[in-house]
Coordinates of N, CA and C in Angstrom, one line a residue:
X1 N 10.6 65.6 -65.9 CA 10.5 64.6 -67.3 C 8.5 64.8 -67.0
X2 N 8.1 64.2 -66.0 CA 6.7 63.8 -66.1 C 5.6 65.2 -65.7
X3 N 6.2 66.2 -65.3 CA 5.7 67.3 -64.0 C 5.4 67.1 -62.6
X4 N 5.4 68.0 -61.5 CA 6.0 68.6 -60.3 C 5.2 66.7 -59.5
X5 N 3.8 67.5 -60.2 CA 2.6 66.6 -58.7 C 3.0 64.8 -59.4
X6 N 3.0 65.0 -60.5 CA 3.3 63.2 -60.8 C 4.6 62.8 -60.6
X7 N 5.6 63.6 -60.9 CA 6.7 62.9 -60.1 C 7.0 62.4 -58.4
X8 N 6.0 63.8 -58.0 CA 5.9 63.7 -56.5 C 5.4 62.2 -56.1
X9 N 4.4 61.6 -57.1 CA 3.7 60.8 -56.6 C 4.4 59.4 -56.7
X10 N 4.9 59.6 -58.3 CA 5.8 57.9 -58.8 C 7.4 57.9 -57.2
X11 N 7.4 59.1 -56.6 CA 8.6 59.0 -55.7 C 7.9 58.2 -54.7
X12 N 6.1 58.8 -54.2 CA 6.1 58.2 -53.6 C 5.7 56.6 -53.6
X13 N 5.4 56.3 -54.7 CA 4.9 54.7 -55.2 C 6.1 54.0 -54.9
X14 N 7.6 54.1 -55.2 CA 8.5 53.9 -55.1 C 8.7 53.3 -54.0
X15 N 8.5 54.5 -52.8 CA 8.8 54.6 -51.9 C 7.6 53.1 -50.5
X16 N 6.6 53.2 -51.3 CA 5.7 51.7 -51.0 C 6.7 50.4 -51.5
X17 N 7.1 50.8 -53.2 CA 7.5 49.2 -53.4 C 8.7 49.5 -52.7
X18 N 9.5 50.0 -52.0 CA 10.9 49.8 -51.4 C 10.1 49.4 -50.2
X19 N 9.5 49.3 -49.2 CA 8.5 48.9 -48.0 C 8.2 47.8 -48.2
X20 N 7.7 47.1 -49.9 CA 6.7 46.0 -49.9 C 8.4 44.9 -50.0
X21 N 9.2 45.5 -50.6 CA 9.9 44.8 -50.5 C 10.8 44.4 -49.9
X22 N 11.2 45.6 -48.8 CA 12.0 44.6 -47.3 C 11.4 44.3 -47.0
X23 N 9.5 44.3 -46.7 CA 9.1 43.2 -45.8 C 8.8 42.0 -46.3
X24 N 8.9 41.9 -47.6 CA 8.8 40.1 -48.2 C 10.0 39.5 -49.0
X25 N 10.8 40.4 -49.4 CA 12.3 39.8 -49.6 C 11.9 39.8 -50.9
X26 N 11.6 39.8 -51.5 CA 11.1 40.2 -52.9 C 10.6 41.6 -54.0
X27 N 11.3 41.9 -54.7 CA 10.3 43.1 -55.5 C 9.1 42.7 -56.0
X28 N 7.8 43.6 -56.0 CA 6.8 43.5 -56.8 C 6.7 43.7 -58.2
X29 N 5.9 42.9 -59.1 CA 6.1 42.6 -60.6 C 7.2 41.8 -60.9
X30 N 7.3 40.7 -60.3 CA 8.1 40.0 -60.3 C 7.5 38.8 -62.1
X31 N 6.0 38.9 -61.6 CA 5.3 38.2 -62.4 C 6.0 38.2 -64.1
X32 N 5.8 39.7 -64.2 CA 6.1 40.8 -65.4 C 7.9 40.2 -65.6
X33 N 8.4 40.1 -64.7 CA 9.8 39.4 -65.4 C 9.9 38.2 -65.5
X34 N 8.8 37.5 -64.7 CA 9.1 36.2 -65.1 C 8.4 35.8 -66.5
X35 N 7.4 36.3 -66.6 CA 6.6 36.0 -68.2 C 7.4 36.5 -69.1
X36 N 8.4 37.6 -69.0 CA 9.4 38.3 -70.2 C 10.5 37.2 -70.4
X37 N 10.9 36.5 -69.4 CA 12.0 35.1 -69.3 C 11.6 34.6 -70.0
X38 N 10.0 33.7 -69.9 CA 9.5 32.9 -70.3 C 8.9 32.9 -71.8
X39 N 8.8 34.5 -72.3 CA 8.6 34.4 -74.0 C 10.0 34.4 -74.6
X40 N 11.1 34.8 -73.8 CA 11.9 34.9 -74.7 C 12.5 33.6 -75.7
X41 N 12.4 32.3 -74.7 CA 12.4 31.2 -74.9 C 12.0 30.4 -75.8
X42 N 10.2 31.0 -76.5 CA 9.3 30.4 -77.3 C 9.8 31.2 -78.6
X43 N 10.1 30.4 -79.6 CA 9.9 30.8 -81.1 C 9.3 31.8 -81.2
X44 N 9.7 32.5 -82.4 CA 8.7 34.0 -82.9 C 7.9 34.4 -81.9
X45 N 8.2 34.0 -80.6 CA 6.9 34.8 -79.5 C 7.4 36.0 -79.9
X46 N 6.2 37.0 -79.4 CA 6.4 38.6 -79.6 C 5.8 39.0 -77.6
X47 N 6.6 39.7 -77.8 CA 6.1 40.2 -76.0 C 5.7 41.7 -76.1
X48 N 4.4 41.6 -75.6 CA 3.8 43.2 -75.8 C 3.6 44.0 -74.5
X49 N 3.8 45.1 -74.3 CA 3.7 45.8 -73.2 C 2.7 46.2 -73.2
X50 N 1.3 45.4 -72.3 CA 0.0 46.3 -73.2 C -1.0 46.9 -72.1
X51 N 0.4 47.5 -70.8 CA -0.2 48.7 -69.9 C 0.1 49.9 -70.9
X52 N -1.1 51.1 -69.6 CA -0.9 52.0 -70.3 C 0.2 52.8 -69.9
X53 N 0.8 53.7 -70.5 CA 1.9 54.2 -70.2 C 1.5 55.2 -68.9
X54 N 2.9 55.1 -67.8 CA 2.1 55.6 -66.7 C 2.5 56.9 -66.7
X55 N 2.8 57.9 -67.6 CA 3.1 59.2 -67.1 C 1.3 59.6 -67.5
X56 N 0.3 59.1 -68.4 CA -1.1 59.3 -68.5 C -1.5 58.7 -67.3
X57 N -1.1 57.9 -66.8 CA -2.3 57.2 -66.3 C -2.1 58.1 -64.5
X58 N -0.7 58.5 -64.1 CA -0.7 59.8 -62.9 C -1.1 61.1 -62.9
X59 N -1.4 61.4 -64.6 CA -1.4 62.9 -65.3 C -2.8 62.9 -64.6
X60 N -3.8 61.5 -65.2 CA -5.3 61.7 -65.4 C -5.9 61.4 -63.8
X61 N -4.8 60.4 -62.7 CA -5.1 60.4 -61.1 C -5.3 61.1 -60.8
X62 N -4.3 62.3 -60.5 CA -3.7 63.5 -59.9 C -5.1 64.6 -60.4
X63 N -4.8 64.6 -61.7 CA -6.3 65.5 -62.3 C -7.8 65.0 -61.6
X64 N -8.1 64.0 -61.8 CA -8.8 63.2 -60.7 C -9.4 64.1 -59.5
X65 N -8.3 63.8 -58.4 CA -8.2 64.1 -57.1 C -8.1 65.5 -56.6
X66 N -8.9 66.0 -55.5 CA -9.2 67.5 -55.0 C -8.0 67.4 -54.3
X67 N -7.8 69.1 -54.5 CA -6.4 69.2 -53.5 C -6.5 67.8 -52.1
X68 N -7.4 68.7 -51.2 CA -6.7 67.3 -49.7 C -7.8 65.8 -50.5
X69 N -7.8 65.5 -51.0 CA -7.7 64.3 -51.4 C -6.1 64.0 -52.2
X70 N -5.5 64.3 -52.4 CA -4.1 64.6 -52.5 C -3.1 64.6 -51.2
X71 N -3.1 65.4 -50.9 CA -2.7 65.4 -49.7 C -3.1 64.1 -48.7
X72 N -3.9 63.4 -48.6 CA -4.4 63.0 -48.0 C -3.7 61.3 -48.4
X73 N -4.0 61.2 -49.3 CA -3.2 60.0 -50.5 C -1.5 60.1 -50.0
X74 N -1.2 61.5 -50.2 CA 0.4 61.6 -49.9 C 0.7 61.4 -48.5
X75 N -0.3 62.0 -47.8 CA 0.2 61.6 -46.2 C -0.2 60.3 -45.9
X76 N -0.7 59.2 -46.1 CA -1.0 57.6 -46.4 C -0.3 56.9 -46.9
X77 N 0.6 57.7 -48.0 CA 1.9 57.1 -48.8 C 3.1 57.4 -47.5
X78 N 3.3 58.2 -47.2 CA 4.3 59.1 -46.5 C 4.8 57.9 -45.1
X79 N 3.5 57.6 -44.8 CA 3.9 57.0 -43.5 C 3.1 55.4 -43.5
X80 N 3.4 54.8 -44.3 CA 2.9 53.6 -44.5 C 4.3 52.7 -43.8
X81 N 3.8 51.8 -42.6 CA 4.7 51.2 -41.5 C 4.2 49.9 -41.8
X82 N 2.9 49.6 -42.0 CA 2.0 48.4 -41.5 C 3.2 47.4 -42.6
X83 N 3.0 46.4 -41.6 CA 4.1 44.8 -41.7 C 3.2 44.0 -42.7
X84 N 4.0 43.3 -43.7 CA 3.5 42.9 -44.7 C 4.2 41.3 -44.8
X85 N 3.3 40.1 -44.3 CA 4.1 39.1 -44.1 C 3.6 38.2 -45.7
X86 N 4.2 37.5 -46.2 CA 3.5 36.2 -47.3 C 2.1 35.6 -47.4
X87 N 1.7 35.7 -45.7 CA 0.9 35.3 -45.5 C -0.8 36.1 -46.3
X88 N -0.2 37.7 -45.7 CA -0.8 38.5 -46.2 C -1.2 38.4 -47.9
X89 N 0.1 38.4 -48.2 CA -0.2 38.3 -49.8 C -0.5 36.9 -50.7
X90 N -0.9 36.1 -49.8 CA -1.4 35.0 -50.0 C -3.1 35.1 -50.0
X91 N -3.3 35.8 -49.0 CA -4.6 36.1 -48.7 C -5.4 36.9 -49.4
X92 N -4.1 37.7 -50.0 CA -5.0 38.6 -51.4 C -5.4 38.2 -52.6
X93 N -5.0 37.0 -52.3 CA -5.4 35.7 -53.9 C -6.7 35.5 -53.7
X94 N -7.3 35.4 -52.3 CA -8.9 35.0 -52.4 C -9.6 36.6 -52.9
X95 N -10.7 35.7 -53.5 CA -11.5 36.4 -54.2 C -12.1 36.8 -53.5
X96 N -12.5 37.1 -52.5 CA -13.5 37.7 -51.8 C -12.9 39.1 -50.7
X97 N -11.9 38.2 -50.7 CA -10.9 39.4 -49.8 C -10.2 40.7 -50.8
X98 N -9.9 40.4 -51.8 CA -9.7 41.1 -53.1 C -10.7 42.0 -53.3
X99 N -11.7 41.5 -53.3 CA -13.2 42.4 -54.5 C -13.5 43.4 -52.7
X100 N -13.1 43.1 -51.4 CA -13.5 43.6 -50.3 C -12.3 44.8 -50.0
X101 N -11.0 44.9 -50.5 CA -10.0 45.6 -50.9 C -10.3 46.8 -51.9
X102 N -10.8 46.4 -53.1 CA -10.9 47.2 -53.8 C -12.4 48.1 -53.5
X103 N -12.8 47.4 -53.0 CA -15.0 48.3 -52.8 C -14.3 48.8 -51.3
X104 N -13.3 49.1 -50.7 CA -12.7 50.5 -49.7 C -11.8 51.2 -50.5
X105 N -11.2 50.9 -51.5 CA -10.5 51.8 -52.3 C -11.9 52.4 -53.0
X106 N -12.4 51.7 -53.1 CA -13.6 52.1 -54.3 C -14.4 53.6 -53.6
X107 N -14.5 53.1 -52.0 CA -14.9 54.1 -51.5 C -14.4 55.3 -50.7
X108 N -12.8 55.1 -50.3 CA -12.2 56.1 -50.1 C -11.6 57.1 -50.7
X109 N -11.5 56.3 -52.4 CA -11.0 57.2 -53.0 C -11.8 56.9 -54.8
X110 N -12.9 56.8 -55.4 CA -13.4 56.8 -56.2 C -12.8 57.3 -57.5
X111 N -12.9 58.3 -57.5 CA -12.0 59.2 -59.0 C -10.1 58.1 -59.1
X112 N -9.8 58.0 -57.7 CA -8.3 57.2 -57.9 C -8.9 55.8 -58.4
X113 N -9.8 55.0 -58.0 CA -9.7 54.0 -58.6 C -10.4 54.2 -60.1
X114 N -11.7 54.8 -60.4 CA -11.7 55.0 -62.1 C -10.2 54.9 -62.6
X115 N -9.2 55.8 -62.8 CA -8.7 55.9 -63.3 C -7.0 55.5 -62.8
X116 N -6.9 54.7 -61.9 CA -5.4 53.7 -62.0 C -6.2 52.1 -61.6
X117 N -7.9 51.9 -61.7 CA -8.1 50.4 -62.1 C -9.0 50.1 -63.2
X118 N -10.2 51.1 -63.0 CA -11.6 50.6 -64.5 C -10.5 51.3 -65.8
X119 N -9.9 52.3 -65.8 CA -9.9 52.7 -67.1 C -8.9 51.8 -67.4
X120 N -7.8 51.6 -66.4 CA -6.4 50.4 -67.5 C -6.9 49.0 -67.8
X121 N -8.8 49.2 -66.6 CA -9.2 47.9 -67.5 C -9.8 47.4 -69.1
X122 N -9.8 48.6 -69.1 CA -10.6 49.0 -70.7 C -9.5 48.9 -71.5
X123 N -8.7 49.5 -70.9 CA -6.8 49.5 -71.9 C -6.7 48.0 -71.9
X124 N -6.2 47.3 -71.1 CA -5.5 46.2 -71.1 C -6.1 45.5 -72.0
X125 N -7.9 45.2 -71.6 CA -9.0 44.5 -72.5 C -8.4 45.2 -74.0
X126 N -8.9 46.2 -74.2 CA -8.3 46.2 -75.7 C -7.2 45.9 -76.4
X127 N -5.7 46.2 -75.4 CA -4.6 45.4 -75.9 C -5.0 44.3 -76.0
X128 N -5.1 43.3 -75.6 CA -5.6 41.5 -75.4 C -6.5 41.7 -76.5
X129 N -7.6 42.3 -76.6 CA -8.4 41.8 -78.3 C -7.0 41.9 -79.2
X130 N -6.7 43.3 -79.4 CA -5.9 43.5 -80.4 C -5.1 41.7 -80.8
X131 N -4.2 42.0 -79.6 CA -3.3 40.7 -79.8 C -3.5 39.7 -80.2
X132 N -5.0 39.2 -79.9 CA -5.5 38.2 -79.9 C -6.6 37.6 -81.2
X133 N -6.2 38.7 -82.2 CA -7.1 38.7 -83.6 C -5.9 37.6 -84.4
X134 N -7.2 36.9 -85.4 CA -6.2 35.7 -85.8 C -5.1 36.3 -86.7
X135 N -4.1 35.5 -87.3 CA -3.2 35.8 -87.5 C -3.5 35.2 -89.8
X136 N -3.4 36.2 -90.3 CA -3.5 35.9 -91.3 C -2.2 34.8 -92.2
X137 N -2.3 34.0 -93.0 CA -1.4 33.4 -93.5 C -1.0 34.0 -94.7
X138 N 0.1 33.6 -95.2 CA 0.8 34.3 -96.8 C 0.0 33.7 -97.8
X139 N -0.6 34.1 -98.7 CA -1.4 33.8 -99.9 C -0.2 33.6 -101.0
X140 N 0.2 32.6 -101.4 CA 0.7 32.3 -102.9 C 0.1 33.3 -104.0
X141 N -1.2 33.9 -104.1 CA -1.1 34.7 -105.2 C -2.6 35.6 -104.6
X142 N -2.9 36.6 -105.4 CA -3.9 37.0 -105.1 C -5.7 36.6 -105.2
X143 N -4.9 35.3 -105.9 CA -6.4 34.7 -106.3 C -6.8 33.2 -105.2
X144 N -5.6 33.6 -104.3 CA -5.6 32.4 -103.4 C -7.1 32.8 -102.0
X145 N -8.1 32.4 -101.8 CA -8.4 32.6 -100.5 C -7.6 32.9 -99.3
X146 N -8.1 33.9 -98.5 CA -7.3 34.0 -96.7 C -7.9 32.9 -96.5
X147 N -6.7 33.0 -95.6 CA -7.2 31.3 -94.7 C -6.0 32.3 -93.2
X148 N -6.4 31.9 -92.6 CA -6.4 32.3 -90.9 C -6.3 31.3 -89.5
X149 N -5.2 31.5 -88.6 CA -5.6 30.9 -88.0 C -5.5 31.4 -86.5
X150 N -5.8 30.2 -85.5 CA -5.9 31.6 -84.1 C -4.9 31.8 -83.5
X151 N -4.6 33.1 -83.0 CA -3.8 33.7 -82.3 C -3.3 32.9 -81.1
X152 N -2.0 32.7 -80.6 CA -1.8 32.4 -78.6 C -1.1 33.1 -77.6
X153 N -2.5 33.2 -77.2 CA -2.0 34.6 -76.3 C -1.4 34.4 -74.8
X154 N -0.7 34.6 -74.0 CA -0.4 34.6 -72.8 C -0.5 36.0 -72.2
X155 N -1.5 36.3 -71.2 CA -1.9 37.7 -71.0 C -1.5 37.8 -69.4
X156 N -0.3 38.3 -68.8 CA -0.3 38.4 -67.4 C -0.7 39.7 -67.1
X157 N -1.6 39.9 -65.8 CA -2.4 40.8 -65.5 C -2.7 40.5 -64.1
X158 N -2.3 41.8 -63.3 CA -2.6 42.0 -61.9 C -3.9 41.3 -61.5
X159 N -4.1 40.8 -60.7 CA -5.5 39.8 -60.1 C -6.8 40.8 -60.4
X160 N -6.5 41.9 -59.7 CA -7.7 43.2 -59.6 C -8.0 43.8 -60.6
X161 N -7.2 43.6 -62.1 CA -8.0 44.0 -62.9 C -8.4 42.6 -64.0
X162 N -8.8 41.1 -63.6 CA -9.1 39.9 -64.1 C -10.9 40.4 -64.0
X163 N -11.4 40.7 -63.2 CA -12.9 40.9 -62.8 C -13.4 42.0 -64.0
X164 N -12.2 43.1 -64.1 CA -12.7 44.3 -65.3 C -12.2 43.6 -66.2
X165 N -11.8 43.0 -67.1 CA -11.7 42.7 -67.7 C -12.2 41.5 -68.7
X166 N -12.7 40.5 -67.7 CA -13.9 39.4 -68.0 C -15.4 40.6 -68.3
X167 N -15.4 42.0 -67.9 CA -16.7 42.4 -67.7 C -16.9 43.2 -69.4
X168 N -15.6 43.8 -69.4 CA -14.9 44.6 -71.0 C -15.0 43.5 -72.3
X169 N -14.9 42.7 -71.7 CA -14.5 41.8 -73.2 C -15.3 42.1 -74.3
X170 N -16.3 42.1 -74.0 CA -17.4 41.9 -75.0 C -17.8 43.2 -75.5
X171 N -17.3 43.9 -75.2 CA -18.0 45.6 -75.2 C -16.9 46.3 -76.6
X172 N -17.2 46.7 -76.8 CA -17.0 47.6 -78.7 C -16.0 48.8 -77.5
X173 N -14.5 48.8 -77.2 CA -13.7 49.8 -77.0 C -13.5 50.8 -77.8
X174 N -13.3 52.1 -77.1 CA -12.6 52.5 -77.8 C -12.0 53.5 -76.5
X175 N -10.2 53.4 -76.3 CA -9.3 54.2 -76.2 C -8.4 55.5 -76.0
X176 N -9.5 56.0 -76.8 CA -9.0 57.7 -77.0 C -9.5 58.4 -76.2
X177 N -10.4 58.0 -75.3 CA -10.7 59.3 -74.5 C -10.0 58.8 -73.1
X178 N -9.5 57.8 -72.6 CA -8.6 57.7 -71.5 C -7.3 58.4 -72.1
X179 N -6.9 58.2 -72.5 CA -5.3 58.4 -73.5 C -5.1 59.9 -73.3
X180 N -6.6 60.6 -73.8 CA -5.7 62.1 -73.1 C -5.6 62.4 -71.9
X181 N -4.6 63.5 -71.8 CA -4.2 64.0 -70.5 C -5.1 65.5 -69.8
X182 N -6.0 65.7 -69.1 CA -7.0 66.7 -68.8 C -5.7 67.9 -68.7
X183 N -6.0 69.0 -69.1 CA -5.1 70.3 -68.6 C -5.0 70.6 -67.1
X184 N -4.3 70.6 -66.2 CA -3.9 72.0 -65.3 C -4.8 72.1 -64.8
X185 N -5.2 72.3 -63.4 CA -6.9 73.1 -62.8 C -6.1 74.1 -61.9
X186 N -6.9 75.0 -61.9 CA -6.3 76.2 -61.5 C -5.7 76.0 -59.5
X187 N -6.3 74.9 -58.6 CA -5.6 74.6 -57.5 C -4.1 74.2 -57.5
X188 N -4.3 73.8 -58.7 CA -2.9 72.5 -59.5 C -1.5 74.0 -59.1
X189 N -2.4 74.8 -60.1 CA -1.7 75.8 -60.7 C -1.4 76.5 -59.7
X190 N -1.8 77.0 -58.8 CA -1.4 77.7 -57.5 C -0.9 77.0 -56.9
X191 N -0.7 76.0 -56.6 CA -0.3 74.9 -55.5 C 1.6 74.7 -56.4
X192 N 1.5 74.8 -57.8 CA 2.3 74.2 -58.6 C 3.6 75.8 -57.7
X193 N 2.5 76.9 -58.1 CA 3.5 78.4 -57.9 C 4.1 78.5 -56.3
X194 N 3.1 78.1 -55.7 CA 3.7 78.3 -53.9 C 4.5 77.2 -54.2
X195 N 4.6 76.2 -54.6 CA 5.7 75.3 -54.2 C 6.9 76.0 -54.9
X196 N 7.1 76.2 -56.3 CA 8.3 77.2 -57.0 C 8.7 78.5 -56.3
X197 N 7.7 79.3 -55.2 CA 8.1 80.1 -54.3 C 8.6 80.3 -53.5
X198 N 8.2 79.4 -52.7 CA 8.4 78.8 -52.0 C 10.4 78.3 -51.4
X199 N 10.6 77.4 -52.3 CA 11.8 77.2 -53.1 C 13.3 77.7 -53.3
X200 N 12.8 79.0 -54.2 CA 13.2 80.3 -54.7 C 13.5 80.9 -53.5
X201 N 12.4 80.8 -53.1 CA 13.0 82.0 -51.5 C 13.3 81.5 -50.5
X202 N 13.2 80.6 -50.2 CA 14.5 79.9 -49.1 C 15.9 79.9 -50.1
X203 N 16.0 79.5 -50.7 CA 17.7 79.8 -51.4 C 17.9 80.6 -51.7
X204 N 17.0 81.8 -51.8 CA 17.5 83.0 -52.1 C 18.0 83.8 -50.8
X205 N 16.9 83.6 -49.5 CA 17.9 83.7 -47.9 C 18.4 82.9 -47.3
X206 N 18.8 81.9 -47.9 CA 20.0 81.1 -47.4 C 21.6 81.5 -47.9
X207 N 21.1 82.0 -49.2 CA 21.9 82.8 -50.4 C 22.5 84.1 -49.5
X208 N 21.5 84.7 -48.5 CA 22.0 86.2 -48.0 C 22.5 86.1 -46.8
X209 N 21.7 84.5 -46.1 CA 22.4 84.8 -44.8 C 23.8 84.0 -44.8
X210 N 23.8 82.7 -46.1 CA 25.5 83.3 -46.0 C 26.6 84.0 -46.3
X211 N 25.9 84.7 -47.3 CA 27.0 86.0 -47.6 C 26.7 87.1 -46.5
X212 N 25.8 87.0 -45.8 CA 25.9 88.1 -44.4 C 27.4 87.6 -44.0
X213 N 27.2 86.2 -43.0 CA 27.9 85.4 -42.4 C 29.1 85.2 -43.2
X214 N 29.5 85.2 -44.4 CA 30.7 85.3 -44.7 C 31.2 86.9 -44.8
X215 N 30.3 88.4 -45.3 CA 30.9 88.8 -45.0 C 31.6 89.5 -43.6
X216 N 30.9 88.8 -42.3 CA 31.2 89.0 -40.8 C 32.5 88.4 -40.2
X217 N 33.1 87.5 -41.3 CA 34.3 86.5 -40.4 C 34.5 87.2 -41.3
X218 N 35.2 87.9 -42.4 CA 36.1 88.4 -43.3 C 36.5 89.7 -42.3
X219 N 35.4 90.3 -42.1 CA 35.8 91.7 -41.3 C 35.9 91.4 -40.3
X220 N 36.0 90.5 -39.5 CA 36.2 90.0 -38.4 C 37.9 89.5 -38.5
X221 N 38.5 89.4 -39.4 CA 39.8 89.3 -39.5 C 40.8 90.3 -38.7
X222 N 42.0 89.8 -38.5 CA 43.1 91.1 -38.3 C 43.3 91.4 -39.6
X223 N 44.1 91.2 -40.3 CA 44.3 91.5 -41.5 C 43.6 92.2 -42.6
X224 N 41.7 92.0 -42.3 CA 40.9 92.6 -42.4 C 40.6 93.5 -42.1
X225 N 40.6 94.0 -40.8 CA 40.6 95.3 -39.6 C 41.4 96.3 -40.0
X226 N 42.7 95.9 -40.2 CA 44.2 96.5 -40.0 C 44.2 97.2 -41.1
X227 N 43.5 96.5 -42.9 CA 43.7 97.1 -43.8 C 42.3 98.0 -44.1
X228 N 41.3 98.3 -43.1 CA 40.3 99.3 -43.3 C 40.8 100.2 -42.3
X229 N 41.3 99.7 -41.3 CA 42.2 100.6 -40.6 C 42.9 102.0 -41.4
X230 N 43.9 101.0 -42.5 CA 44.5 102.4 -43.2 C 44.0 102.7 -44.2
X231 N 42.6 102.0 -44.9 CA 42.1 103.2 -45.6 C 41.2 104.0 -45.0
X232 N 41.4 104.0 -43.9 CA 40.3 105.3 -42.9 C 41.0 105.7 -42.7
X233 N 43.0 106.1 -42.6 CA 43.4 106.3 -42.4 C 44.1 107.5 -43.2
X234 N 43.7 107.0 -44.6 CA 44.6 107.6 -45.9 C 43.0 108.5 -46.7
X235 N 41.9 108.2 -45.8 CA 40.8 108.6 -46.4 C 40.5 110.1 -46.0
X236 N 40.9 110.3 -44.2 CA 41.1 111.0 -43.3 C 42.3 112.3 -44.4
X237 N 43.3 112.1 -44.2 CA 44.1 112.4 -44.9 C 44.4 113.0 -46.5

């Protein structure tokens, strides 16, 4: 549905998620599930999914990476096997360590950090500001002055996004640019063609080999040999 490269990236990230779940005994994203449960208990509470759609984020991230960066990232995700403990998770809550991890990501994949973290910081800030707008109270008539009450908002975001949201909070934000999906590059088109050609070529060769062996097996059967011998005799007569 989302394209070959985006689909492969989602499969690799699901593998990472499964690895974390296996190591910790709990699935990532529990804070969001808990937030949804708590919101359902509050009367008249509106629940907003405020993050940028995953297909947009993946397609922009993939378009930002070079071919070798894609290979390097996929290789790292495929062979991720480092043990993770609950103590490691607690350490990640320390601001200094979190900033160090983010800095390492920026150094290794700056374009990936921009699309997956920085752009989503802007999007999350925009959505939080929209949710935090004052609520207008209903008026009995047009002549009655407008009255507003402040909105009460609880935003649940990943720790890595908090500094970016604080940085962008007082800025005039426009999310149109970060919602566009760039057209596929020439290298990605060539890569997609090579993948398709390889798959169809292997399927064709497999069908050919299976058909060849099937014909050889049938011809080796006594009944088939007898039938062919009779045909040869009839033809010679």
